[in-house]
Amino acid sequence: MTDYDVIVIGAGCGGLSVGALLAKQGRKVLVLEQSDRIGGCCSTFQKEGYTFDLGASLIEDAEVIDWCFQRLGTTLDREVDLVSCDPVYDVIMKDGTRLKYPLSAEASARNIGALAPEDVKGWHAYADYMQGFLDAALKGFFLAPANTQGDLVNLFAKTPKLLKYGPMFASSYQGVMEKYFQDTRIRESIAFQSFYGGLPPDSCPGYIAMIPWSEHAGIYYSKGGMIGIPRALERLGQNFGLTVRLKTRVSRVIVRNRRALGVALADGTEITSDLVVSDINAKLLYLKMIGEEHLPWLARVGIKSYEYSMATPMLYLGVDYTPPLEGHHTLISRPMDELNDYWWNVYKKDRYAEEHFGIVSWTSHSDPGLAPQEGHHVLVLTLEPGPYRLHGTTWDDFKAALTEQILDYMSKRYIPGLAEHVRVAELSTPVDFERRLLSPEGAIYALRQDLTSGVTFRPAAKSKSIAGLYLVGASTHPGGGVPTTIASGMIAADLIQRYE
Amino acid sequence: MNIKKILLLAGAAVAVYVYVKQPERKKRFLREILRQVPYLIPRYFA
C-alpha cells in the first residue's frame, strides 16, 4: 500500500495541470514544490508594494489552456481574469522607427503598408499560410503524445494536412520570414520572437515563425499577475482532492528494478506512490534525482547529450511616473542578422550585451492594481539572452553595475525619464533563476528546442527507462511556454489514464 | 571504378558544391543540425 497514487515533483503549470487532471480521474495526488509559491516561471512576487511577474508575462494560444480548464469542468475565462492586450506589440526598431501591430490583422497590414507597401501582400500570404498551419497543428501537435514513431505516424494520419507544412520544418525561422517579407524593417519587427523558441533567427526551427501570427488570435495578461493561471489550476485540483505542499524539496526519486516507487525529501522523509510525475528539468531528474546507474546506456547517452535552453536576465521595475510607452508590450527589436551576430559572437562567447533589446511589459497598464498607489507603475524588462557563465566576472558581481547600465541605456534610447523615476529595481540573472527555480543554468525552456531535441527526440512523457515515471513541463513535448507546458500535463494525464 | 562508385562520388561532389554556395546563415542552420545528428538515436530512447 502506497501513501499516494501519484506524486508530482514541481508545481509549475505542467505539474499543476497534470495533478488537477489526475485528481479528477479519482487518484490521490500530492504535488511537491520546493519554493514558497506555485507556478514555476509563471509566478508572481511582491516587493515594496509592487507586484511583479517572475518570468512569463503573457499568454498566447489561450485556446490550448482553455481545453485543460474544460477537462476540469469549467473554462479559462470563468477561472482567470484575463485582459486582452491590444496592440500586440509596439515595436521600436534600432533606427528608432516605430511599428505598431494591433490585434486586428487588417490594421497591422495597414501599418506595414505605411512603412513598406510591397510587404502587405507578403503579410497576407504569411497570415494565410500560418493560419492553415495552426488550424492543422494546434490540436494534433499540442495534444498528441510524441513518445514513439508510431505516435508520429498517428499524428500525421489524423491530420494529413500537416504534411503540407513539412518544408517549414526543414527551414530556419529567418528562412521562412525572408520568404514573405522583403523590407529589412518589417523583418526586424518580427525577428525577436525566434527567441520564444529559444534560438536566434538563423537557427530556430521554421515552424516557430507561426508565433508572430498566432499572437493576433489574442495575447492576454492575467489580472493580479500571471500566477492567476497556476492558482486556478491548483484551486480546481483541490476541488477534486489534490494536495499541494510548498517548501518541500525532493532530493531523489526512489527507484528499484527500474521502477519509480516514490520520492525521498531533502529532510530524509520517504513518500511512496504508484506513479511519479516530474515537472522539473529532465537532465536534473535523470542524472541527479534518479542516477545514471538506473538508466539503460543508450538513454544515458541521450539524456547527457541535451543542451540547456537559453537563459535571459529580467529587470523588475517599480516607478513613480507614467512611462512614455504605448501599450502593455513594447518590443525593442534588432535586425535579424544582428540577433544572429549577438547569439554567436557575444552570448555564445559568455559575454553580455552593452546595447539592450527585448520586451518591456508595462503590466500595470493592464492592471493598475499591481502598483501600490495611483501614478506609480510596474515594468518588467525581458532582456536579450544572457549566458550562464560570464567571461571575466560573475553575475553576482556584475548585477549592480548592469542594472545601472540598463536603466541608463533605456532612459536615453527608449523610455525617457526611467532612471530618475525608479523606486524599486531588481535584476534576476540566470544564476538567480537557477537558485530560485532550481532550473539548471537558469534555462527558461529547460532544454534547447530545435528539430533534433523536439517531438520524439525530446525526453518522453512516458519514461522509456523507468516504469511508473512520467514527465511534464518544458523538458518534454511540446516544449517550453505556458500553453505548451499545460498541454504536456494533458498529454501525461491521458497516457496515465491509458496505461496505469 | 563501377557505376555505383561514380554516382556516389558525383552525388557527394554536388552536395559539397550546393553547401559551399549557400549563404552563411543557411550553412550555420545545417551545421547545427548535423552537429546533433549523432545523438538522435540515443535521444529517441531518452
mmCIF file of N, CA and C in Angstrom, chain A residues 241-361:
data_model
loop_
_atom_site.group_PDB
_atom_site.id
_atom_site.type_symbol
_atom_site.label_atom_id
_atom_site.label_comp_id
_atom_site.label_asym_id
_atom_site.label_seq_id
_atom_site.Cartn_x
_atom_site.Cartn_y
_atom_site.Cartn_z
ATOM 1 N N GLY A 241 -9.593 16.998 -4.640
ATOM 2 C CA GLY A 241 -8.806 16.337 -3.600
ATOM 3 C C GLY A 241 -7.294 16.453 -3.759
ATOM 4 N N LEU A 242 -6.835 17.255 -4.710
ATOM 5 C CA LEU A 242 -5.393 17.438 -4.909
ATOM 6 C C LEU A 242 -4.754 18.102 -3.683
ATOM 7 N N THR A 243 -3.573 17.621 -3.296
ATOM 8 C CA THR A 243 -2.824 18.252 -2.204
ATOM 9 C C THR A 243 -1.553 18.877 -2.778
ATOM 10 N N VAL A 244 -1.313 20.145 -2.442
ATOM 11 C CA VAL A 244 -0.087 20.816 -2.883
ATOM 12 C C VAL A 244 0.703 21.203 -1.634
ATOM 13 N N ARG A 245 1.952 20.766 -1.572
ATOM 14 C CA ARG A 245 2.791 21.085 -0.411
ATOM 15 C C ARG A 245 3.956 21.964 -0.863
ATOM 16 N N LEU A 246 4.039 23.163 -0.300
ATOM 17 C CA LEU A 246 5.123 24.085 -0.667
ATOM 18 C C LEU A 246 6.342 23.865 0.222
ATOM 19 N N LYS A 247 7.448 24.483 -0.154
ATOM 20 C CA LYS A 247 8.713 24.422 0.605
ATOM 21 C C LYS A 247 9.089 22.987 0.957
ATOM 22 N N THR A 248 8.863 22.105 0.020
ATOM 23 C CA THR A 248 9.179 20.692 0.226
ATOM 24 C C THR A 248 10.059 20.232 -0.931
ATOM 25 N N ARG A 249 11.316 20.052 -0.618
ATOM 26 C CA ARG A 249 12.266 19.764 -1.697
ATOM 27 C C ARG A 249 12.500 18.267 -1.830
ATOM 28 N N VAL A 250 12.341 17.772 -3.032
ATOM 29 C CA VAL A 250 12.600 16.355 -3.311
ATOM 30 C C VAL A 250 14.089 16.208 -3.628
ATOM 31 N N SER A 251 14.742 15.264 -2.945
ATOM 32 C CA SER A 251 16.175 15.098 -3.229
ATOM 33 C C SER A 251 16.419 13.971 -4.234
ATOM 34 N N ARG A 252 15.542 12.924 -4.190
ATOM 35 C CA ARG A 252 15.714 11.879 -5.207
ATOM 36 C C ARG A 252 14.410 11.118 -5.436
ATOM 37 N N VAL A 253 14.368 10.461 -6.570
ATOM 38 C CA VAL A 253 13.237 9.579 -6.868
ATOM 39 C C VAL A 253 13.660 8.170 -6.443
ATOM 40 N N ILE A 254 12.810 7.501 -5.679
ATOM 41 C CA ILE A 254 13.146 6.141 -5.233
ATOM 42 C C ILE A 254 12.887 5.186 -6.409
ATOM 43 N N VAL A 255 13.950 4.528 -6.844
ATOM 44 C CA VAL A 255 13.833 3.613 -7.992
ATOM 45 C C VAL A 255 14.383 2.250 -7.615
ATOM 46 N N ARG A 256 13.597 1.215 -7.895
ATOM 47 C CA ARG A 256 14.113 -0.143 -7.733
ATOM 48 C C ARG A 256 13.719 -0.964 -8.955
ATOM 49 N N ASN A 257 14.674 -1.714 -9.458
ATOM 50 C CA ASN A 257 14.424 -2.531 -10.652
ATOM 51 C C ASN A 257 13.785 -1.715 -11.780
ATOM 52 N N ARG A 258 14.324 -0.533 -11.936
ATOM 53 C CA ARG A 258 13.845 0.384 -12.994
ATOM 54 C C ARG A 258 12.357 0.684 -12.875
ATOM 55 N N ARG A 259 11.893 0.842 -11.646
ATOM 56 C CA ARG A 259 10.505 1.273 -11.413
ATOM 57 C C ARG A 259 10.510 2.354 -10.343
ATOM 58 N N ALA A 260 9.778 3.466 -10.605
ATOM 59 C CA ALA A 260 9.677 4.549 -9.628
ATOM 60 C C ALA A 260 8.709 4.133 -8.526
ATOM 61 N N LEU A 261 9.165 4.287 -7.288
ATOM 62 C CA LEU A 261 8.340 3.836 -6.152
ATOM 63 C C LEU A 261 7.955 4.983 -5.226
ATOM 64 N N GLY A 262 8.387 6.186 -5.528
ATOM 65 C CA GLY A 262 8.085 7.328 -4.670
ATOM 66 C C GLY A 262 9.245 8.299 -4.680
ATOM 67 N N VAL A 263 9.280 9.155 -3.647
ATOM 68 C CA VAL A 263 10.364 10.148 -3.597
ATOM 69 C C VAL A 263 10.941 10.227 -2.195
ATOM 70 N N ALA A 264 12.202 10.684 -2.132
ATOM 71 C CA ALA A 264 12.829 10.978 -0.842
ATOM 72 C C ALA A 264 12.994 12.483 -0.760
ATOM 73 N N LEU A 265 12.606 13.070 0.360
ATOM 74 C CA LEU A 265 12.713 14.515 0.527
ATOM 75 C C LEU A 265 14.086 14.893 1.068
ATOM 76 N N ALA A 266 14.369 16.186 0.978
ATOM 77 C CA ALA A 266 15.680 16.668 1.449
ATOM 78 C C ALA A 266 15.880 16.389 2.937
ATOM 79 N N ASP A 267 14.786 16.342 3.705
ATOM 80 C CA ASP A 267 14.923 16.071 5.150
ATOM 81 C C ASP A 267 15.001 14.569 5.456
ATOM 82 N N GLY A 268 15.024 13.753 4.431
ATOM 83 C CA GLY A 268 15.181 12.311 4.616
ATOM 84 C C GLY A 268 13.879 11.520 4.602
ATOM 85 N N THR A 269 12.747 12.224 4.696
ATOM 86 C CA THR A 269 11.451 11.540 4.669
ATOM 87 C C THR A 269 11.252 10.846 3.316
ATOM 88 N N GLU A 270 10.669 9.658 3.346
ATOM 89 C CA GLU A 270 10.333 8.985 2.084
ATOM 90 C C GLU A 270 8.814 8.921 1.940
ATOM 91 N N ILE A 271 8.314 9.235 0.771
ATOM 92 C CA ILE A 271 6.876 9.141 0.496
ATOM 93 C C ILE A 271 6.717 8.199 -0.683
ATOM 94 N N THR A 272 5.881 7.191 -0.530
ATOM 95 C CA THR A 272 5.734 6.203 -1.602
ATOM 96 C C THR A 272 4.515 6.510 -2.472
ATOM 97 N N SER A 273 4.585 6.049 -3.695
ATOM 98 C CA SER A 273 3.459 6.252 -4.621
ATOM 99 C C SER A 273 3.527 5.214 -5.744
ATOM 100 N N ASP A 274 2.380 5.031 -6.409
ATOM 101 C CA ASP A 274 2.362 4.102 -7.550
ATOM 102 C C ASP A 274 3.061 4.724 -8.757
ATOM 103 N N LEU A 275 2.875 6.041 -8.887
ATOM 104 C CA LEU A 275 3.455 6.742 -10.042
ATOM 105 C C LEU A 275 4.147 8.021 -9.583
ATOM 106 N N VAL A 276 5.167 8.412 -10.332
ATOM 107 C CA VAL A 276 5.825 9.699 -10.090
ATOM 108 C C VAL A 276 5.764 10.499 -11.387
ATOM 109 N N VAL A 277 5.363 11.759 -11.269
ATOM 110 C CA VAL A 277 5.362 12.651 -12.432
ATOM 111 C C VAL A 277 6.360 13.771 -12.153
ATOM 112 N N SER A 278 7.251 14.011 -13.083
ATOM 113 C CA SER A 278 8.269 15.045 -12.893
ATOM 114 C C SER A 278 7.950 16.296 -13.697
ATOM 115 N N ASP A 279 7.936 17.425 -13.012
ATOM 116 C CA ASP A 279 7.793 18.725 -13.686
ATOM 117 C C ASP A 279 9.085 19.530 -13.494
ATOM 118 N N ILE A 280 10.206 18.827 -13.483
ATOM 119 C CA ILE A 280 11.489 19.517 -13.349
ATOM 120 C C ILE A 280 12.338 19.216 -14.586
ATOM 121 N N ASN A 281 13.456 19.883 -14.696
ATOM 122 C CA ASN A 281 14.342 19.686 -15.843
ATOM 123 C C ASN A 281 14.725 18.207 -15.970
ATOM 124 N N ALA A 282 14.566 17.649 -17.157
ATOM 125 C CA ALA A 282 14.765 16.206 -17.352
ATOM 126 C C ALA A 282 16.211 15.770 -17.096
ATOM 127 N N LYS A 283 17.175 16.636 -17.367
ATOM 128 C CA LYS A 283 18.578 16.267 -17.098
ATOM 129 C C LYS A 283 18.802 16.152 -15.591
ATOM 130 N N LEU A 284 18.241 17.114 -14.867
ATOM 131 C CA LEU A 284 18.339 17.102 -13.402
ATOM 132 C C LEU A 284 17.643 15.848 -12.860
ATOM 133 N N LEU A 285 16.486 15.545 -13.412
ATOM 134 C CA LEU A 285 15.719 14.374 -12.959
ATOM 135 C C LEU A 285 16.515 13.089 -13.150
ATOM 136 N N TYR A 286 16.943 12.850 -14.390
ATOM 137 C CA TYR A 286 17.551 11.547 -14.705
ATOM 138 C C TYR A 286 18.971 11.410 -14.153
ATOM 139 N N LEU A 287 19.747 12.503 -14.227
ATOM 140 C CA LEU A 287 21.163 12.367 -13.858
ATOM 141 C C LEU A 287 21.405 12.573 -12.367
ATOM 142 N N LYS A 288 20.580 13.415 -11.711
ATOM 143 C CA LYS A 288 20.825 13.696 -10.284
ATOM 144 C C LYS A 288 19.800 12.997 -9.377
ATOM 145 N N MET A 289 18.528 13.095 -9.734
ATOM 146 C CA MET A 289 17.496 12.593 -8.806
ATOM 147 C C MET A 289 17.232 11.092 -8.969
ATOM 148 N N ILE A 290 17.585 10.561 -10.114
ATOM 149 C CA ILE A 290 17.416 9.118 -10.321
ATOM 150 C C ILE A 290 18.793 8.447 -10.315
ATOM 151 N N GLY A 291 19.703 8.982 -11.070
ATOM 152 C CA GLY A 291 21.063 8.424 -11.108
ATOM 153 C C GLY A 291 21.293 7.618 -12.366
ATOM 154 N N GLU A 292 22.475 7.845 -12.940
ATOM 155 C CA GLU A 292 22.827 7.189 -14.207
ATOM 156 C C GLU A 292 22.737 5.669 -14.124
ATOM 157 N N GLU A 293 23.019 5.132 -12.922
ATOM 158 C CA GLU A 293 23.070 3.671 -12.794
ATOM 159 C C GLU A 293 21.725 3.006 -13.067
ATOM 160 N N HIS A 294 20.656 3.780 -13.007
ATOM 161 C CA HIS A 294 19.328 3.201 -13.261
ATOM 162 C C HIS A 294 18.912 3.317 -14.727
ATOM 163 N N LEU A 295 19.775 3.916 -15.547
ATOM 164 C CA LEU A 295 19.370 4.157 -16.939
ATOM 165 C C LEU A 295 20.053 3.187 -17.893
ATOM 166 N N PRO A 296 19.328 2.703 -18.907
ATOM 167 C CA PRO A 296 19.990 1.933 -19.967
ATOM 168 C C PRO A 296 21.026 2.834 -20.659
ATOM 169 N N TRP A 297 22.079 2.255 -21.188
ATOM 170 C CA TRP A 297 23.198 3.076 -21.677
ATOM 171 C C TRP A 297 22.795 4.052 -22.779
ATOM 172 N N LEU A 298 21.888 3.602 -23.661
ATOM 173 C CA LEU A 298 21.504 4.474 -24.768
ATOM 174 C C LEU A 298 20.745 5.713 -24.243
ATOM 175 N N ALA A 299 19.860 5.469 -23.279
ATOM 176 C CA ALA A 299 19.118 6.588 -22.678
ATOM 177 C C ALA A 299 20.082 7.529 -21.952
ATOM 178 N N ARG A 300 21.093 6.928 -21.306
ATOM 179 C CA ARG A 300 22.088 7.740 -20.579
ATOM 180 C C ARG A 300 22.818 8.686 -21.553
ATOM 181 N N VAL A 301 23.227 8.135 -22.684
ATOM 182 C CA VAL A 301 23.907 8.959 -23.700
ATOM 183 C C VAL A 301 22.950 10.054 -24.193
ATOM 184 N N GLY A 302 21.711 9.665 -24.427
ATOM 185 C CA GLY A 302 20.713 10.622 -24.928
ATOM 186 C C GLY A 302 20.485 11.758 -23.950
ATOM 187 N N ILE A 303 20.249 11.430 -22.694
ATOM 188 C CA ILE A 303 19.974 12.467 -21.679
ATOM 189 C C ILE A 303 21.167 13.413 -21.544
ATOM 190 N N LYS A 304 22.365 12.837 -21.516
ATOM 191 C CA LYS A 304 23.558 13.686 -21.351
ATOM 192 C C LYS A 304 23.773 14.602 -22.554
ATOM 193 N N SER A 305 23.272 14.187 -23.714
ATOM 194 C CA SER A 305 23.559 14.955 -24.933
ATOM 195 C C SER A 305 22.736 16.234 -25.055
ATOM 196 N N TYR A 306 21.663 16.353 -24.262
ATOM 197 C CA TYR A 306 20.836 17.558 -24.393
ATOM 198 C C TYR A 306 21.585 18.781 -23.913
ATOM 199 N N GLU A 307 21.385 19.883 -24.624
ATOM 200 C CA GLU A 307 21.943 21.157 -24.177
ATOM 201 C C GLU A 307 20.832 21.933 -23.480
ATOM 202 N N TYR A 308 21.207 22.710 -22.457
ATOM 203 C CA TYR A 308 20.195 23.527 -21.789
ATOM 204 C C TYR A 308 19.734 24.633 -22.720
ATOM 205 N N SER A 309 18.493 25.051 -22.546
ATOM 206 C CA SER A 309 17.994 26.149 -23.384
ATOM 207 C C SER A 309 18.639 27.457 -22.923
ATOM 208 N N MET A 310 18.343 28.516 -23.620
ATOM 209 C CA MET A 310 18.924 29.816 -23.268
ATOM 210 C C MET A 310 18.374 30.313 -21.930
ATOM 211 N N ALA A 311 19.131 31.198 -21.333
ATOM 212 C CA ALA A 311 18.662 31.895 -20.135
ATOM 213 C C ALA A 311 18.515 33.366 -20.500
ATOM 214 N N THR A 312 17.726 34.090 -19.718
ATOM 215 C CA THR A 312 17.562 35.512 -20.022
ATOM 216 C C THR A 312 17.402 36.312 -18.733
ATOM 217 N N PRO A 313 18.201 37.353 -18.558
ATOM 218 C CA PRO A 313 18.022 38.203 -17.384
ATOM 219 C C PRO A 313 16.705 38.986 -17.479
ATOM 220 N N MET A 314 16.114 39.269 -16.326
ATOM 221 C CA MET A 314 14.896 40.091 -16.297
ATOM 222 C C MET A 314 15.051 41.191 -15.270
ATOM 223 N N LEU A 315 14.567 42.374 -15.640
ATOM 224 C CA LEU A 315 14.670 43.515 -14.729
ATOM 225 C C LEU A 315 13.259 43.941 -14.316
ATOM 226 N N TYR A 316 13.001 43.902 -13.003
ATOM 227 C CA TYR A 316 11.687 44.258 -12.463
ATOM 228 C C TYR A 316 11.777 45.684 -11.920
ATOM 229 N N LEU A 317 10.882 46.551 -12.389
ATOM 230 C CA LEU A 317 10.959 47.956 -12.001
ATOM 231 C C LEU A 317 9.628 48.486 -11.476
ATOM 232 N N GLY A 318 9.675 49.152 -10.311
ATOM 233 C CA GLY A 318 8.536 49.913 -9.815
ATOM 234 C C GLY A 318 8.890 51.374 -9.997
ATOM 235 N N VAL A 319 8.028 52.132 -10.684
ATOM 236 C CA VAL A 319 8.366 53.534 -10.993
ATOM 237 C C VAL A 319 7.264 54.471 -10.498
ATOM 238 N N ASP A 320 7.635 55.742 -10.249
ATOM 239 C CA ASP A 320 6.645 56.683 -9.716
ATOM 240 C C ASP A 320 6.204 57.694 -10.777
ATOM 241 N N TYR A 321 6.149 57.244 -12.038
ATOM 242 C CA TYR A 321 5.607 58.103 -13.089
ATOM 243 C C TYR A 321 4.950 57.214 -14.144
ATOM 244 N N THR A 322 4.254 57.847 -15.073
ATOM 245 C CA THR A 322 3.639 57.073 -16.156
ATOM 246 C C THR A 322 4.650 56.985 -17.294
ATOM 247 N N PRO A 323 5.163 55.801 -17.577
ATOM 248 C CA PRO A 323 6.214 55.691 -18.595
ATOM 249 C C PRO A 323 5.685 56.072 -19.982
ATOM 250 N N PRO A 324 6.501 56.770 -20.774
ATOM 251 C CA PRO A 324 6.049 57.182 -22.113
ATOM 252 C C PRO A 324 6.059 56.018 -23.102
ATOM 253 N N LEU A 325 5.208 55.040 -22.862
ATOM 254 C CA LEU A 325 5.088 53.873 -23.739
ATOM 255 C C LEU A 325 3.668 53.831 -24.275
ATOM 256 N N GLU A 326 3.425 52.937 -25.249
ATOM 257 C CA GLU A 326 2.125 52.989 -25.917
ATOM 258 C C GLU A 326 1.236 51.783 -25.686
ATOM 259 N N GLY A 327 1.634 50.887 -24.830
ATOM 260 C CA GLY A 327 0.772 49.735 -24.590
ATOM 261 C C GLY A 327 1.443 48.766 -23.653
ATOM 262 N N HIS A 328 0.776 47.645 -23.434
ATOM 263 C CA HIS A 328 1.274 46.650 -22.487
ATOM 264 C C HIS A 328 2.659 46.134 -22.902
ATOM 265 N N HIS A 329 2.806 45.846 -24.200
ATOM 266 C CA HIS A 329 4.079 45.279 -24.652
ATOM 267 C C HIS A 329 4.798 46.191 -25.647
ATOM 268 N N THR A 330 6.004 46.556 -25.311
ATOM 269 C CA THR A 330 6.860 47.276 -26.257
ATOM 270 C C THR A 330 8.016 46.352 -26.604
ATOM 271 N N LEU A 331 8.213 46.157 -27.885
ATOM 272 C CA LEU A 331 9.289 45.266 -28.326
ATOM 273 C C LEU A 331 10.443 46.116 -28.852
ATOM 274 N N ILE A 332 11.561 46.026 -28.174
ATOM 275 C CA ILE A 332 12.752 46.748 -28.625
ATOM 276 C C ILE A 332 13.537 45.778 -29.487
ATOM 277 N N SER A 333 13.511 46.021 -30.782
ATOM 278 C CA SER A 333 13.977 44.993 -31.717
ATOM 279 C C SER A 333 15.362 45.309 -32.281
ATOM 280 N N ARG A 334 15.884 44.316 -32.949
ATOM 281 C CA ARG A 334 17.157 44.416 -33.652
ATOM 282 C C ARG A 334 17.015 43.673 -34.983
ATOM 283 N N PRO A 335 17.759 44.073 -36.017
ATOM 284 C CA PRO A 335 17.687 43.338 -37.291
ATOM 285 C C PRO A 335 18.075 41.869 -37.085
ATOM 286 N N MET A 336 17.523 41.025 -37.938
ATOM 287 C CA MET A 336 17.753 39.581 -37.787
ATOM 288 C C MET A 336 19.233 39.227 -37.708
ATOM 289 N N ASP A 337 20.018 39.795 -38.620
ATOM 290 C CA ASP A 337 21.442 39.426 -38.633
ATOM 291 C C ASP A 337 22.171 39.913 -37.383
ATOM 292 N N GLU A 338 21.657 40.985 -36.790
ATOM 293 C CA GLU A 338 22.270 41.465 -35.547
ATOM 294 C C GLU A 338 21.943 40.517 -34.388
ATOM 295 N N LEU A 339 20.732 39.970 -34.417
ATOM 296 C CA LEU A 339 20.372 38.983 -33.387
ATOM 297 C C LEU A 339 21.248 37.744 -33.529
ATOM 298 N N ASN A 340 21.462 37.316 -34.773
ATOM 299 C CA ASN A 340 22.340 36.153 -35.005
ATOM 300 C C ASN A 340 23.751 36.453 -34.537
ATOM 301 N N ASP A 341 24.224 37.632 -34.888
ATOM 302 C CA ASP A 341 25.584 38.024 -34.516
ATOM 303 C C ASP A 341 25.727 38.075 -32.991
ATOM 304 N N TYR A 342 24.698 38.615 -32.324
ATOM 305 C CA TYR A 342 24.739 38.669 -30.855
ATOM 306 C C TYR A 342 24.830 37.255 -30.282
ATOM 307 N N TRP A 343 24.015 36.378 -30.823
ATOM 308 C CA TRP A 343 23.973 34.999 -30.301
ATOM 309 C C TRP A 343 25.330 34.313 -30.446
ATOM 310 N N TRP A 344 25.901 34.373 -31.647
ATOM 311 C CA TRP A 344 27.111 33.593 -31.923
ATOM 312 C C TRP A 344 28.383 34.262 -31.432
ATOM 313 N N ASN A 345 28.413 35.592 -31.469
ATOM 314 C CA ASN A 345 29.677 36.275 -31.154
ATOM 315 C C ASN A 345 29.711 36.959 -29.795
ATOM 316 N N VAL A 346 28.578 37.030 -29.121
ATOM 317 C CA VAL A 346 28.556 37.639 -27.788
ATOM 318 C C VAL A 346 28.062 36.592 -26.782
ATOM 319 N N TYR A 347 26.817 36.203 -26.914
ATOM 320 C CA TYR A 347 26.202 35.253 -25.972
ATOM 321 C C TYR A 347 26.972 33.931 -25.903
ATOM 322 N N LYS A 348 27.285 33.368 -27.047
ATOM 323 C CA LYS A 348 27.966 32.069 -27.070
ATOM 324 C C LYS A 348 29.427 32.177 -26.610
ATOM 325 N N LYS A 349 29.919 33.405 -26.524
ATOM 326 C CA LYS A 349 31.292 33.588 -26.026
ATOM 327 C C LYS A 349 31.265 34.089 -24.582
ATOM 328 N N ASP A 350 30.149 33.803 -23.901
ATOM 329 C CA ASP A 350 29.994 34.122 -22.477
ATOM 330 C C ASP A 350 30.125 35.606 -22.172
ATOM 331 N N ARG A 351 29.665 36.409 -23.101
ATOM 332 C CA ARG A 351 29.654 37.852 -22.858
ATOM 333 C C ARG A 351 28.209 38.350 -22.877
ATOM 334 N N TYR A 352 28.027 39.586 -22.423
ATOM 335 C CA TYR A 352 26.663 40.112 -22.361
ATOM 336 C C TYR A 352 26.586 41.448 -23.098
ATOM 337 N N ALA A 353 25.359 41.786 -23.491
ATOM 338 C CA ALA A 353 25.150 42.956 -24.354
ATOM 339 C C ALA A 353 25.479 44.275 -23.657
ATOM 340 N N GLU A 354 25.933 45.224 -24.433
ATOM 341 C CA GLU A 354 26.079 46.589 -23.918
ATOM 342 C C GLU A 354 24.925 47.454 -24.423
ATOM 343 N N GLU A 355 24.367 47.056 -25.572
ATOM 344 C CA GLU A 355 23.175 47.733 -26.093
ATOM 345 C C GLU A 355 22.038 46.722 -25.990
ATOM 346 N N HIS A 356 20.988 47.101 -25.269
ATOM 347 C CA HIS A 356 19.992 46.088 -24.894
ATOM 348 C C HIS A 356 18.770 46.081 -25.805
ATOM 349 N N PHE A 357 18.166 44.911 -25.889
ATOM 350 C CA PHE A 357 16.900 44.754 -26.607
ATOM 351 C C PHE A 357 16.045 43.748 -25.849
ATOM 352 N N GLY A 358 14.807 43.619 -26.261
ATOM 353 C CA GLY A 358 13.920 42.679 -25.564
ATOM 354 C C GLY A 358 12.511 43.242 -25.467
ATOM 355 N N ILE A 359 11.762 42.728 -24.484
ATOM 356 C CA ILE A 359 10.364 43.138 -24.344
ATOM 357 C C ILE A 359 10.175 43.915 -23.048
ATOM 358 N N VAL A 360 9.509 45.051 -23.175
ATOM 359 C CA VAL A 360 9.128 45.800 -21.973
ATOM 360 C C VAL A 360 7.644 45.522 -21.732
ATOM 361 N N SER A 361 7.348 44.885 -20.604
ATOM 362 C CA SER A 361 5.942 44.608 -20.261
ATOM 363 C C SER A 361 5.494 45.638 -19.229
#
